Every structure is written in structure tokens, then in C-alpha cells.
mmCIF file of C-alpha atoms in Angstrom:
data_model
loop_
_atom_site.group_PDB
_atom_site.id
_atom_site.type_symbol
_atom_site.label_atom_id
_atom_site.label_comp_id
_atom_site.label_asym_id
_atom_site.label_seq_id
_atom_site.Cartn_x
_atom_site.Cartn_y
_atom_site.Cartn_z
ATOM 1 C CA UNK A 1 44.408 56.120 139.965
ATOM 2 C CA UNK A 2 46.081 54.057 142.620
ATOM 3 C CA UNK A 3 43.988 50.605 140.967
ATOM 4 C CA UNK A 4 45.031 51.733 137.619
ATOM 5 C CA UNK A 5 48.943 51.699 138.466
ATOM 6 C CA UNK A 6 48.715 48.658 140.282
ATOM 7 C CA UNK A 7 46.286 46.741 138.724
ATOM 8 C CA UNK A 8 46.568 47.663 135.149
ATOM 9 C CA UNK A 9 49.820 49.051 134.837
ATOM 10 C CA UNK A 10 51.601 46.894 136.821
ATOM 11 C CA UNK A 11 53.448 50.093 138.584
ATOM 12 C CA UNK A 12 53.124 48.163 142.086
ATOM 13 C CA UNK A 13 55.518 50.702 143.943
ATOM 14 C CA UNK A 14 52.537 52.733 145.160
ATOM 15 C CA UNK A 15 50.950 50.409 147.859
ATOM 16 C CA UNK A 16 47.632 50.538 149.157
ATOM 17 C CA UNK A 17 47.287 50.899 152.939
ATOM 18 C CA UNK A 18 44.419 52.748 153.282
ATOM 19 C CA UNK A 19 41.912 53.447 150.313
ATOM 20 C CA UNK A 20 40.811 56.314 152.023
ATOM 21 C CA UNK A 21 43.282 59.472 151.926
ATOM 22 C CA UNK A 22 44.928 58.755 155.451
ATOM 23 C CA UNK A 23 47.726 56.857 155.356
ATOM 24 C CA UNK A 24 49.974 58.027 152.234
ATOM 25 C CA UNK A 25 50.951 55.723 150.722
ATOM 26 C CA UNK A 26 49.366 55.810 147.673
ATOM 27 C CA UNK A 27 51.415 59.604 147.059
ATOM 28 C CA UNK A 28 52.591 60.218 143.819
ATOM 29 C CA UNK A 29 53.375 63.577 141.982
ATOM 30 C CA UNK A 30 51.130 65.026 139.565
ATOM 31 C CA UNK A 31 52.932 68.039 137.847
ATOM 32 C CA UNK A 32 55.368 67.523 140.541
ATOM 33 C CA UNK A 33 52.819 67.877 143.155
ATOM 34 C CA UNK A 34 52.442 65.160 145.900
ATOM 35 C CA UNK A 35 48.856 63.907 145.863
ATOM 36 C CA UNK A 36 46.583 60.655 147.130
ATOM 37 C CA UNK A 37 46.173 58.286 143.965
ATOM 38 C CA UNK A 38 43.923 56.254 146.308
ATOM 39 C CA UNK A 39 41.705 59.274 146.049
ATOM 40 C CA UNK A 40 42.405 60.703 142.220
ATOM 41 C CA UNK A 41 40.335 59.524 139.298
ATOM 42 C CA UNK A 42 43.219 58.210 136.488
ATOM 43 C CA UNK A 43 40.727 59.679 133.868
ATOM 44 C CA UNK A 44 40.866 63.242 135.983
ATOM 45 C CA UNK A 45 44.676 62.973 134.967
ATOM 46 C CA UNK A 46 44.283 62.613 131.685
ATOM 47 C CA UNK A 47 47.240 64.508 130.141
ATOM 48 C CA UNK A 48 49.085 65.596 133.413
ATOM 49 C CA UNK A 49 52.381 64.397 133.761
ATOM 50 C CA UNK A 50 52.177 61.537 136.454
ATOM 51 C CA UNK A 51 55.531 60.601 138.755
ATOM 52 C CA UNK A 52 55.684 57.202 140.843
ATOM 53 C CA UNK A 53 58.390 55.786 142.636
ATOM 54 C CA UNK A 54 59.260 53.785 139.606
ATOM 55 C CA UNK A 55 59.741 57.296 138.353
ATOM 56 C CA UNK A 56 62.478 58.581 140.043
ATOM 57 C CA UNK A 57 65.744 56.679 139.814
ATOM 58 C CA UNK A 58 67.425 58.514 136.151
ATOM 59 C CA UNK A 59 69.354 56.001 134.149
ATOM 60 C CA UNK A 60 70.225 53.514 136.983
ATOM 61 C CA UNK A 61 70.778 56.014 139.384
ATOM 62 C CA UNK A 62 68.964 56.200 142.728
ATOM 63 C CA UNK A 63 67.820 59.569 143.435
ATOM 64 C CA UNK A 64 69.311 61.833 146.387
ATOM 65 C CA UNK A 65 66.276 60.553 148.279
ATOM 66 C CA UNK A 66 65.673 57.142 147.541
ATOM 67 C CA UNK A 67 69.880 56.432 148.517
ATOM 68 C CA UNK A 68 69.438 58.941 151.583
ATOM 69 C CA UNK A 69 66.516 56.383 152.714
ATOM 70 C CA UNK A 70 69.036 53.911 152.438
ATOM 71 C CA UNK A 71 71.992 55.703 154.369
ATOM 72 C CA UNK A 72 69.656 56.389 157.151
ATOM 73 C CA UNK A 73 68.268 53.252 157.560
ATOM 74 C CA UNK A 74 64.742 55.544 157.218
ATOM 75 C CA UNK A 75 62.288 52.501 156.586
ATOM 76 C CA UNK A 76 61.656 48.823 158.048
ATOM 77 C CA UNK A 77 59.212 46.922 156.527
ATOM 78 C CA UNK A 78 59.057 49.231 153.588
ATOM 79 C CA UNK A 79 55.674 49.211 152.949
ATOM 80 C CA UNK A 80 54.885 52.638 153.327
ATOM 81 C CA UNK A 81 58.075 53.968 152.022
ATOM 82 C CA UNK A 82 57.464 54.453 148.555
ATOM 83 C CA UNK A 83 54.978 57.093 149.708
ATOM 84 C CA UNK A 84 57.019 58.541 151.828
ATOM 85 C CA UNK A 85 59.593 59.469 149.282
ATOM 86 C CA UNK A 86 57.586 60.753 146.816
ATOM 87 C CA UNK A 87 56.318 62.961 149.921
ATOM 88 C CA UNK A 88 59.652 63.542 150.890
ATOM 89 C CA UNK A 89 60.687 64.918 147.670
ATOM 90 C CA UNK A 90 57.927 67.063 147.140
ATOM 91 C CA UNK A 91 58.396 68.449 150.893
ATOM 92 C CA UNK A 92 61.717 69.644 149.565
ATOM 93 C CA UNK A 93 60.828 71.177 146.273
ATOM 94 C CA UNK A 94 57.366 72.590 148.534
ATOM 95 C CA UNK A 95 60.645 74.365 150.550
ATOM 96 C CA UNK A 96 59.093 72.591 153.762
ATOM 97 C CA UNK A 97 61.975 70.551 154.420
ATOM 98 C CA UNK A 98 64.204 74.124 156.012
ATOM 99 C CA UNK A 99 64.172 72.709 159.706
ATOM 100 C CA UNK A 100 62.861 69.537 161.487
ATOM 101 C CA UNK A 101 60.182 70.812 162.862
ATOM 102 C CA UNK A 102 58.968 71.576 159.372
ATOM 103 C CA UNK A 103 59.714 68.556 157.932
ATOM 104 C CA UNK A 104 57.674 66.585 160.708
ATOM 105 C CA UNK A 105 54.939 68.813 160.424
ATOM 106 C CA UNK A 106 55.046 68.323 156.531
ATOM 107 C CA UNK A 107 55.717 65.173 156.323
ATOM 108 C CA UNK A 108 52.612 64.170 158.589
ATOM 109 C CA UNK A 109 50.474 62.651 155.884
ATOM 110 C CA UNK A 110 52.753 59.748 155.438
ATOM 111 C CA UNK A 111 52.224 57.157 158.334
ATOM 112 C CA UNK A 112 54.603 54.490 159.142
ATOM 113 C CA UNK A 113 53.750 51.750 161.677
ATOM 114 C CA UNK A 114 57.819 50.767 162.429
ATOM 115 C CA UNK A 115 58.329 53.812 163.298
ATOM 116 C CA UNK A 116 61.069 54.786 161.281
ATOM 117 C CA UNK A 117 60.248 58.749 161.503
ATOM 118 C CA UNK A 118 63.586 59.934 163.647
ATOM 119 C CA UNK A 119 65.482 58.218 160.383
ATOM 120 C CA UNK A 120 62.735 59.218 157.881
ATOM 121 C CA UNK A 121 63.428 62.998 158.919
ATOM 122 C CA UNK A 122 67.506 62.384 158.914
ATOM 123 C CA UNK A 123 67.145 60.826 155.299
ATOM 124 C CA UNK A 124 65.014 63.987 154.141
ATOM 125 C CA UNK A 125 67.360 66.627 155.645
ATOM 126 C CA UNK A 126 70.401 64.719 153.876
ATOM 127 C CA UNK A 127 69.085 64.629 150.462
ATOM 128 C CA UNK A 128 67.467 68.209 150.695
ATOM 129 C CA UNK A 129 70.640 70.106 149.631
ATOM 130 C CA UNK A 130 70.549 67.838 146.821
ATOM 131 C CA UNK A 131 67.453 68.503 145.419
ATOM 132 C CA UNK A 132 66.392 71.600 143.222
ATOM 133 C CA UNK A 133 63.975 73.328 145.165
ATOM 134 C CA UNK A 134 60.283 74.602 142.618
ATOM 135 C CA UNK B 1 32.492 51.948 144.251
ATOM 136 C CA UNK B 2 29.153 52.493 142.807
ATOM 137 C CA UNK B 3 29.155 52.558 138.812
ATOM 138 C CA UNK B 4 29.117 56.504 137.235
ATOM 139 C CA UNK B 5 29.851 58.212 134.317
ATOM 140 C CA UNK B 6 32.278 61.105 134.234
ATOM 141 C CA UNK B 7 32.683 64.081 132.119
ATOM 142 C CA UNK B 8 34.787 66.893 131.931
ATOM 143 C CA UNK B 9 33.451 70.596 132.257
ATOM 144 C CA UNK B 10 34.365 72.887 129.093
ATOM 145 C CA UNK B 11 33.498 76.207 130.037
ATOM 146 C CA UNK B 12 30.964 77.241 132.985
ATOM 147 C CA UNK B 13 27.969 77.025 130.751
ATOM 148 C CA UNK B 14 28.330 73.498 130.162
ATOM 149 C CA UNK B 15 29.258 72.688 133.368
ATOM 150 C CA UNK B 16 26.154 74.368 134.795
ATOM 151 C CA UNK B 17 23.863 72.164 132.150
ATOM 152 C CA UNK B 18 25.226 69.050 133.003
ATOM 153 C CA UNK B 19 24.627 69.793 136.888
ATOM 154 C CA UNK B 20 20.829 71.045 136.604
ATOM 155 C CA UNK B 21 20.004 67.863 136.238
ATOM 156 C CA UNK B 22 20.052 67.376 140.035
ATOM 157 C CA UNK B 23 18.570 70.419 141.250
ATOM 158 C CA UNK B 24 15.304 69.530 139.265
ATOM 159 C CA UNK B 25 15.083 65.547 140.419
ATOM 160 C CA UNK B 26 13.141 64.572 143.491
ATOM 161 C CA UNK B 27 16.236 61.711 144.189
ATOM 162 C CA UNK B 28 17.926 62.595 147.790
ATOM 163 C CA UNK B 29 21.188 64.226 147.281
ATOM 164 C CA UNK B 30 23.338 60.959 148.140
ATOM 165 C CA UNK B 31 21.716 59.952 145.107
ATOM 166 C CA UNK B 32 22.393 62.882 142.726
ATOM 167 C CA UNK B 33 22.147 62.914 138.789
ATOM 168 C CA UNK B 34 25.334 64.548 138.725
ATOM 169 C CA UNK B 35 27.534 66.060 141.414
ATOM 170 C CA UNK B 36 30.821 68.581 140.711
ATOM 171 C CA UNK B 37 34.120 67.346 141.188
ATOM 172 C CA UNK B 38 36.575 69.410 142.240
ATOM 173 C CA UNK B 39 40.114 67.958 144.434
ATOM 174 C CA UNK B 40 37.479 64.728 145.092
ATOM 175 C CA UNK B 41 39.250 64.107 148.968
ATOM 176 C CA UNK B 42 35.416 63.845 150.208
ATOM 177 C CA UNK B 43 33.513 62.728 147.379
ATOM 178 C CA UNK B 44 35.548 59.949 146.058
ATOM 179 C CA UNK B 45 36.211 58.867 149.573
ATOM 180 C CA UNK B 46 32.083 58.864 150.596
ATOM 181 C CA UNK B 47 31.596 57.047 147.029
ATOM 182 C CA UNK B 48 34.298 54.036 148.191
ATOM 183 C CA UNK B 49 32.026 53.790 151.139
ATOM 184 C CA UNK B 50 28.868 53.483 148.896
ATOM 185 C CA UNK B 51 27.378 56.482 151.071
ATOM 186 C CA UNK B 52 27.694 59.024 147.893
ATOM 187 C CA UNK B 53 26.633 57.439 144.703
ATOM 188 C CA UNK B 54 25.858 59.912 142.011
ATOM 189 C CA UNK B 55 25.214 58.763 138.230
ATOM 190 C CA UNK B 56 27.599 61.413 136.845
ATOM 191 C CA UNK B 57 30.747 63.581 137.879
ATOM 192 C CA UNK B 58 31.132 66.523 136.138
ATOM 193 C CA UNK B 59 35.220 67.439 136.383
ATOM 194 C CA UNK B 60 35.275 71.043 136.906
ATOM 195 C CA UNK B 61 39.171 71.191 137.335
ATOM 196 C CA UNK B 62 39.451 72.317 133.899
ATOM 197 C CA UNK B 63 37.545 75.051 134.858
ATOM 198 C CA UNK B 64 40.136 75.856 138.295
ATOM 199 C CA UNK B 65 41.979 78.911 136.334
ATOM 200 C CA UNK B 66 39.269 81.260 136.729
ATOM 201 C CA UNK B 67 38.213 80.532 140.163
ATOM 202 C CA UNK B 68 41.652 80.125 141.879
ATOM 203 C CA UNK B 69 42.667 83.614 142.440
ATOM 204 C CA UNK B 70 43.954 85.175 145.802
ATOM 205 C CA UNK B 71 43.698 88.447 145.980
ATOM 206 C CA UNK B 72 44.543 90.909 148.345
ATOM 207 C CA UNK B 73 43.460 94.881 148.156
ATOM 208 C CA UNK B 74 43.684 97.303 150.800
ATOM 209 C CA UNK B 75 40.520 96.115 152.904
ATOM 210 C CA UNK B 76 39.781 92.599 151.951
ATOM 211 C CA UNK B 77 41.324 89.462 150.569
ATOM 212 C CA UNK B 78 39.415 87.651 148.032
ATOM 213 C CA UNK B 79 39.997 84.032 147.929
ATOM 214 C CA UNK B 80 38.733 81.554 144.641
ATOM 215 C CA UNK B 81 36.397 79.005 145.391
ATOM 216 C CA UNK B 82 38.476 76.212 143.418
ATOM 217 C CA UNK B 83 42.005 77.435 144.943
ATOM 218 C CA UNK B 84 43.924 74.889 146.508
ATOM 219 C CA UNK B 85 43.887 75.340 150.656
ATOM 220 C CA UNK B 86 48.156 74.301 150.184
ATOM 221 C CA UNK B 87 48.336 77.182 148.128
ATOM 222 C CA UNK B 88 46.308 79.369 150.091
ATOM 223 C CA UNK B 89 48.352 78.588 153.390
ATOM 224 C CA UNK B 90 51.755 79.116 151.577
ATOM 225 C CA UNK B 91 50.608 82.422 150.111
ATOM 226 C CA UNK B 92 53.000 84.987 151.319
ATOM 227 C CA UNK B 93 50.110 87.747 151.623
ATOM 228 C CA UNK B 94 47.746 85.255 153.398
ATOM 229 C CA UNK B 95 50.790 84.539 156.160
ATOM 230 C CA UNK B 96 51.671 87.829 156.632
ATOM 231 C CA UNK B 97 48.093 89.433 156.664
ATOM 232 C CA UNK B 98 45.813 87.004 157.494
ATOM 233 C CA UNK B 99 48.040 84.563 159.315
ATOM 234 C CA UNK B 100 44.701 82.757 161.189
ATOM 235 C CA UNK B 101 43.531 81.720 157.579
ATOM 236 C CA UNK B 102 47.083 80.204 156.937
ATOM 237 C CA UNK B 103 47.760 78.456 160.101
ATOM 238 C CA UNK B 104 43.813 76.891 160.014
ATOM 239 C CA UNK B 105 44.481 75.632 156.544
ATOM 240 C CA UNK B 106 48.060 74.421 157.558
ATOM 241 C CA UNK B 107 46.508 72.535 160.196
ATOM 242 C CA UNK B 108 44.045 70.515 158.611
ATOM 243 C CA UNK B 109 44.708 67.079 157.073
ATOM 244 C CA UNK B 110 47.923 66.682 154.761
ATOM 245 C CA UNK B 111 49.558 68.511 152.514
ATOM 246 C CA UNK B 112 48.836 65.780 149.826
ATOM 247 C CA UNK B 113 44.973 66.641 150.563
ATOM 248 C CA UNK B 114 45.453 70.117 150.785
ATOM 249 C CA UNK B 115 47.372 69.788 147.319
ATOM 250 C CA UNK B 116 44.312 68.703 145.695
ATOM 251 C CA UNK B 117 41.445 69.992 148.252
ATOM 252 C CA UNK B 118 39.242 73.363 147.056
ATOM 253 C CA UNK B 119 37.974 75.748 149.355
ATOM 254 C CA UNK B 120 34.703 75.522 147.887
ATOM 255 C CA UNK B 121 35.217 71.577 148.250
ATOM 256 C CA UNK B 122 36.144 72.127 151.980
ATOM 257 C CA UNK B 123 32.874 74.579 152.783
ATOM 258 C CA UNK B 124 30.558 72.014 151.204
ATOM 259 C CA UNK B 125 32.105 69.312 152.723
ATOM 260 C CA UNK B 126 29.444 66.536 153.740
ATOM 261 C CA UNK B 127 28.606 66.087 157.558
ATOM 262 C CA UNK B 128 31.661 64.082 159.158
ATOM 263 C CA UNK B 129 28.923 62.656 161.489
ATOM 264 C CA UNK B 130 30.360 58.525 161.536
ATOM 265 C CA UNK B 131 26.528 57.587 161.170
ATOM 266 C CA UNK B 132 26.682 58.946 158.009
ATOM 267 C CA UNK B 133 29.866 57.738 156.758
ATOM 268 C CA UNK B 134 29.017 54.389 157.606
ATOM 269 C CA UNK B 135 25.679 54.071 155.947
ATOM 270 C CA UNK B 136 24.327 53.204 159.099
ATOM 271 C CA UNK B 137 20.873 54.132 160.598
ATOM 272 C CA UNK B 138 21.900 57.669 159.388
ATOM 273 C CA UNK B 139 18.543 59.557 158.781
ATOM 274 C CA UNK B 140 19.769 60.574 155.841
ATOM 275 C CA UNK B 141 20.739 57.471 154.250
ATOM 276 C CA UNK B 142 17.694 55.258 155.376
ATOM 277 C CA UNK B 143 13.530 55.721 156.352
ATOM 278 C CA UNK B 144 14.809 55.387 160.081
ATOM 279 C CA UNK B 145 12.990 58.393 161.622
ATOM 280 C CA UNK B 146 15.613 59.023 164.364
ATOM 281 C CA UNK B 147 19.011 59.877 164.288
ATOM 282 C CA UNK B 148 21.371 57.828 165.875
ATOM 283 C CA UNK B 149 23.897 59.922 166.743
ATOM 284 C CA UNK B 150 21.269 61.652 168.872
ATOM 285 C CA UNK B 151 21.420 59.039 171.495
ATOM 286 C CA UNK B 152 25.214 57.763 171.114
ATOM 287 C CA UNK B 153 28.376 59.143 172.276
ATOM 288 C CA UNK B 154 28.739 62.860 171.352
ATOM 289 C CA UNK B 155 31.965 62.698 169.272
ATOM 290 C CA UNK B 156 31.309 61.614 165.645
ATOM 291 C CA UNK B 157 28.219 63.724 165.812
ATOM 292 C CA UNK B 158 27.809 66.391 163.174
ATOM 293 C CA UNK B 159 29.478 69.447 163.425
ATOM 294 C CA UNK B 160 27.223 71.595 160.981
ATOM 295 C CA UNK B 161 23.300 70.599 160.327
ATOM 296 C CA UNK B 162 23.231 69.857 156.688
ATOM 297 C CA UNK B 163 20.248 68.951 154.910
ATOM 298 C CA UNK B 164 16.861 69.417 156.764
ATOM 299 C CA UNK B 165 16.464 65.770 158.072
ATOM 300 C CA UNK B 166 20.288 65.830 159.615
ATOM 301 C CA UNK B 167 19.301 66.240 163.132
ATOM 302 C CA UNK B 168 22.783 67.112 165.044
ATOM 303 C CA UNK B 169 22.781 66.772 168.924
ATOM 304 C CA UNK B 170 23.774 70.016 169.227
ATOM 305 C CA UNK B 171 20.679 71.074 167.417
ATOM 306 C CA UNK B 172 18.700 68.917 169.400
ATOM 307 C CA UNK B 173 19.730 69.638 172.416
ATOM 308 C CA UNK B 174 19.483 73.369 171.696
ATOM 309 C CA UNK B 175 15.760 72.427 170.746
ATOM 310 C CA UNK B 176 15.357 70.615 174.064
ATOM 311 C CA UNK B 177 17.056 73.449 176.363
ATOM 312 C CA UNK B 178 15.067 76.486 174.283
ATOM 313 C CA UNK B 179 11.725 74.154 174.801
ATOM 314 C CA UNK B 180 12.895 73.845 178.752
ATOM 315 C CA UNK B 181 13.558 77.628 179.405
ATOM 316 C CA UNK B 182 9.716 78.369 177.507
ATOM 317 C CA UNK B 183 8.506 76.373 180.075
#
């Protein structure tokens, strides 16, 4: 799925960092559950309703998450941080995102080599209340 | 990523046809005629490294309704072979009454695998020996008659023996030390 967005899509907010399920981010929502796309067949999603970062900002609008990335100053090089919002948000609606300790814990499949997880877990615990839990 | 073809199970019969196929051929089973595919977190990843390569996947997702069930009675919990392990962990019953089965399946990988990982998928998970995910003088990828892990350092070996001509250290060396105390 992840070389289907990218390649023939064009949806290039879902990087490649990995190929291989560890890294995260490739994470998208299916059914507004956070998945690998470097690991999902696009033909065994046929039908299901597919969210990527393009996905998430309504009518102009950031979402609570991607403008809490912002306010926290949660990513560097930014590579990984499409992942990790998609991850974030589905921590949230998961209800994993109650305390830090839960939200590092959850949050653990998303890797990011600048380091940015003190901010990463501020940005998550700002836009929580803002989000509708599922 | 080898070249397959890919259908999607209808019902169990079906599913079961299409699969048969692989029991019955003399091809090893990194070469199956068809394998299932369930959440895919180990067999797409083996079949990026070339190491699984079978002609067909048969998607038996469609199929997850009727196998996904966690049930609890008064003496036993009863857990689907195509439920999630996420959904398994956060089951409120599994927490409170079989908290060891949560916290294992909490701790393993990420929630974005255990999203889409089965607990079938997870029991017949290949060996995680590195031989073997590397396609590497791996008995069970080549005619080398040894296994390599056998004489390398112990921690990429296999965990659990798989097929017959998997040799694990452990196994091995349990052969070695049982052969010893005979003697």
C-alpha cells in the first residue's frame, strides 16, 4: 500500500524509512485504525476507508494534532512525522494517550532519529482533549 | 518482491480449496502454491526479503468475523484464531482475568502490528532465526546440509524448531548433552 500512495497516487506524506514494519512511518488509518502500509497489500484494502496525512487537515484547517506538532516544536527533520501523527491520533481515539507513560509506551512504534519524543509526547497530550475519543 | 497472484477467500470452503493446493505439492513450504493471509506483518515482510515466495495469497480477512471472538465463561476463555492481539490486550475481561495474556500481547511489537497481527498469524509465525531471514546458508532455504546458526553466535538462533530440517542450537545441543549423559 505504502508504493501505491507514493508511487501511483502521488500521496507522498507517508515516507518510507523502513520497508519492513519497524520504523512507522509508513502508518496510516484504515477504518480509523493505525496500521503499517509498508506491510498492507492496497488490493487487501479494497473498499476500506483509507486515512493519510494528506487526510487530516478539514477545509484548510490543521487538525488538533498536526498544529499541536507545531506548538511543541514535536519534530526536526520531519521525516518521520507524518507517521507519527497518524499514530498519535489513533493513540488518542485507542484512549492510550490518558498519562505519559501510556502515551510513550503507545506511541513506541513510531521511531524518530532527532529525538523529538519529550515534544512528540507534549504535542499528543495537548491535542488529546481535542480529539473525540472511538 | 517475488511476483504472486492474490485472491480473496469467500466463505471457508473456498478458502480451504484454494489452499490444498500446497498440502498436496512436493515444493518446500518457502515455495508454497498458495499460503493464507491473514494481518500479513510476517509474510509480506519474509516475501520483501525474497525468503517467502508463494504463487498465490489467499486473503482470509474477509473471513475474520467468524474467527475473532473472545469469549469468556466461567472456566475458560476462548480466544479466535483471526482476532487481532490489540484487541485481545485491550479486552476488559482479558485484563482483568487473564492479565498475563494482556500484558504479553501489550508487550510485543507495536500497536500498528498488533492492529493488524492474528493470533493464529502470531502462533505460526516463521522461525525468527536471522539465517533464515536472510536467505543465507539457512538449511531450509538452500542444499547446505548444516545449519549455520549451529556454529554462530547464539542470539538470532531459532526459538521454536519448525520444519524437520530446522536444526535449532538448542535442539542440538540438547541432542549432544542427552547423547553425553548415555554415555
Amino acid at each position: 500500500m505504502l508504493d501505491a500512495l507514493r508511487e501511483h497516487l502521488g500521496l507522498t506524506g507517508s515516507k518510507k524509512g523502513c520497508d519492513h514494519g519497524q520504523c512507522g512511518a509508513c502508518t496510516v488509518l484504515i477504518e480509523g485504525r493505525r496500521v503499517l502500509s509498508c506491510l498492507t497489500l492496497a488490493l487487501a484494502a479494497e473498499g476500506q476507508d483509507i486515512t493519510t496525512i494528506e487526510g487530516l487537515a478539514q477545509n484548510g484547517k490543521l487538525h488538533p494534532m498536526q498544529q499541536a506538532f507545531i506548538d511543541q516544536d514535536a519534530f526536526q527533520c520531519g521525516y518521520c512525522t507524518p507517521g507519527q501523527i497518524m499514530s498519535a491520533v489513533a493513540c488518542v481515539t485507542e484512549g492510550h494517550a490518558g498519562n505519559d507513560e501510556d502515551i510513550r509506551e503507545y506511541m513506541s512504534g513510531n521511531i524518530c532519529r532527532c529525538a523529538a519524543y519529550p515534544n512528540i509526547v507534549a504535542a499528543v497530550k495537548q491535542a488529546a482533549p481535542d480529539i473525540k475519543k472511538g | 518482491m517475488p511476483s504472486f497472484s492474490y485472491q480473496r477467500a469467500k466463505n471457508p470452503a473456498a478458502a480451504v480449496q484454494a489452499l490444498s493446493a500446497a498440502a498436496s505439492s512436493n515444493s518446500p513450504f518457502t515455495e508454497a502454491e498458495s499460503l493464507p493471509l491473514a494481518g500479513g506483518t510476517t509474510l509480506i515482510d519474509l516475501m520483501k526479503l525474497e525468503v517467502m515466495r508463494p504463487r498465490m495469497l489467499v486473503d482470509i480477512n474477509p473471513l475474520a468475523s467468524q474467527w475473532s471472538a473472545i469469549d469468556m465463561s466461567t472456566d475458560h476463555l476462548r480466544l479466535g484464531a483471526m482476532a487481532r492481539m490489540s484487541d485481545v490486550a485491550d479486552n476488559v475481561d482479558v485484563q482483568r482475568h487473564y492479565p498475563v495474556i494482556a500484558e504479553a500481547l501489550k508487550l510485543a511489537a507495536s500497536q500498528q502490528i498488533r492492529n493488524m497481527a492474528t493470533l493464529g498469524g502470531n502462533v505460526l509465525q516463521r522461525t525468527r532465526c536471522s539465517y533464515f531471514r536472510a536467505d543465507w546458508r539457512c538449511r531450509l532455504l538452500t542444499v547446505v546440509s548444516t545449519c549455520s546458526a549451529w556454529a554462530n553466535s547464539c542470539r538470532p538462533w531459532a526459538v521454536s524448531r519448525y520444519p524437520p530440517a530446522c536444526r535449532s542450537a538448542s535442539e542440538q545441543s540438547r541432542a549432544a548433552s542427552r547423547t553425553r549423559k548415555r554415555r
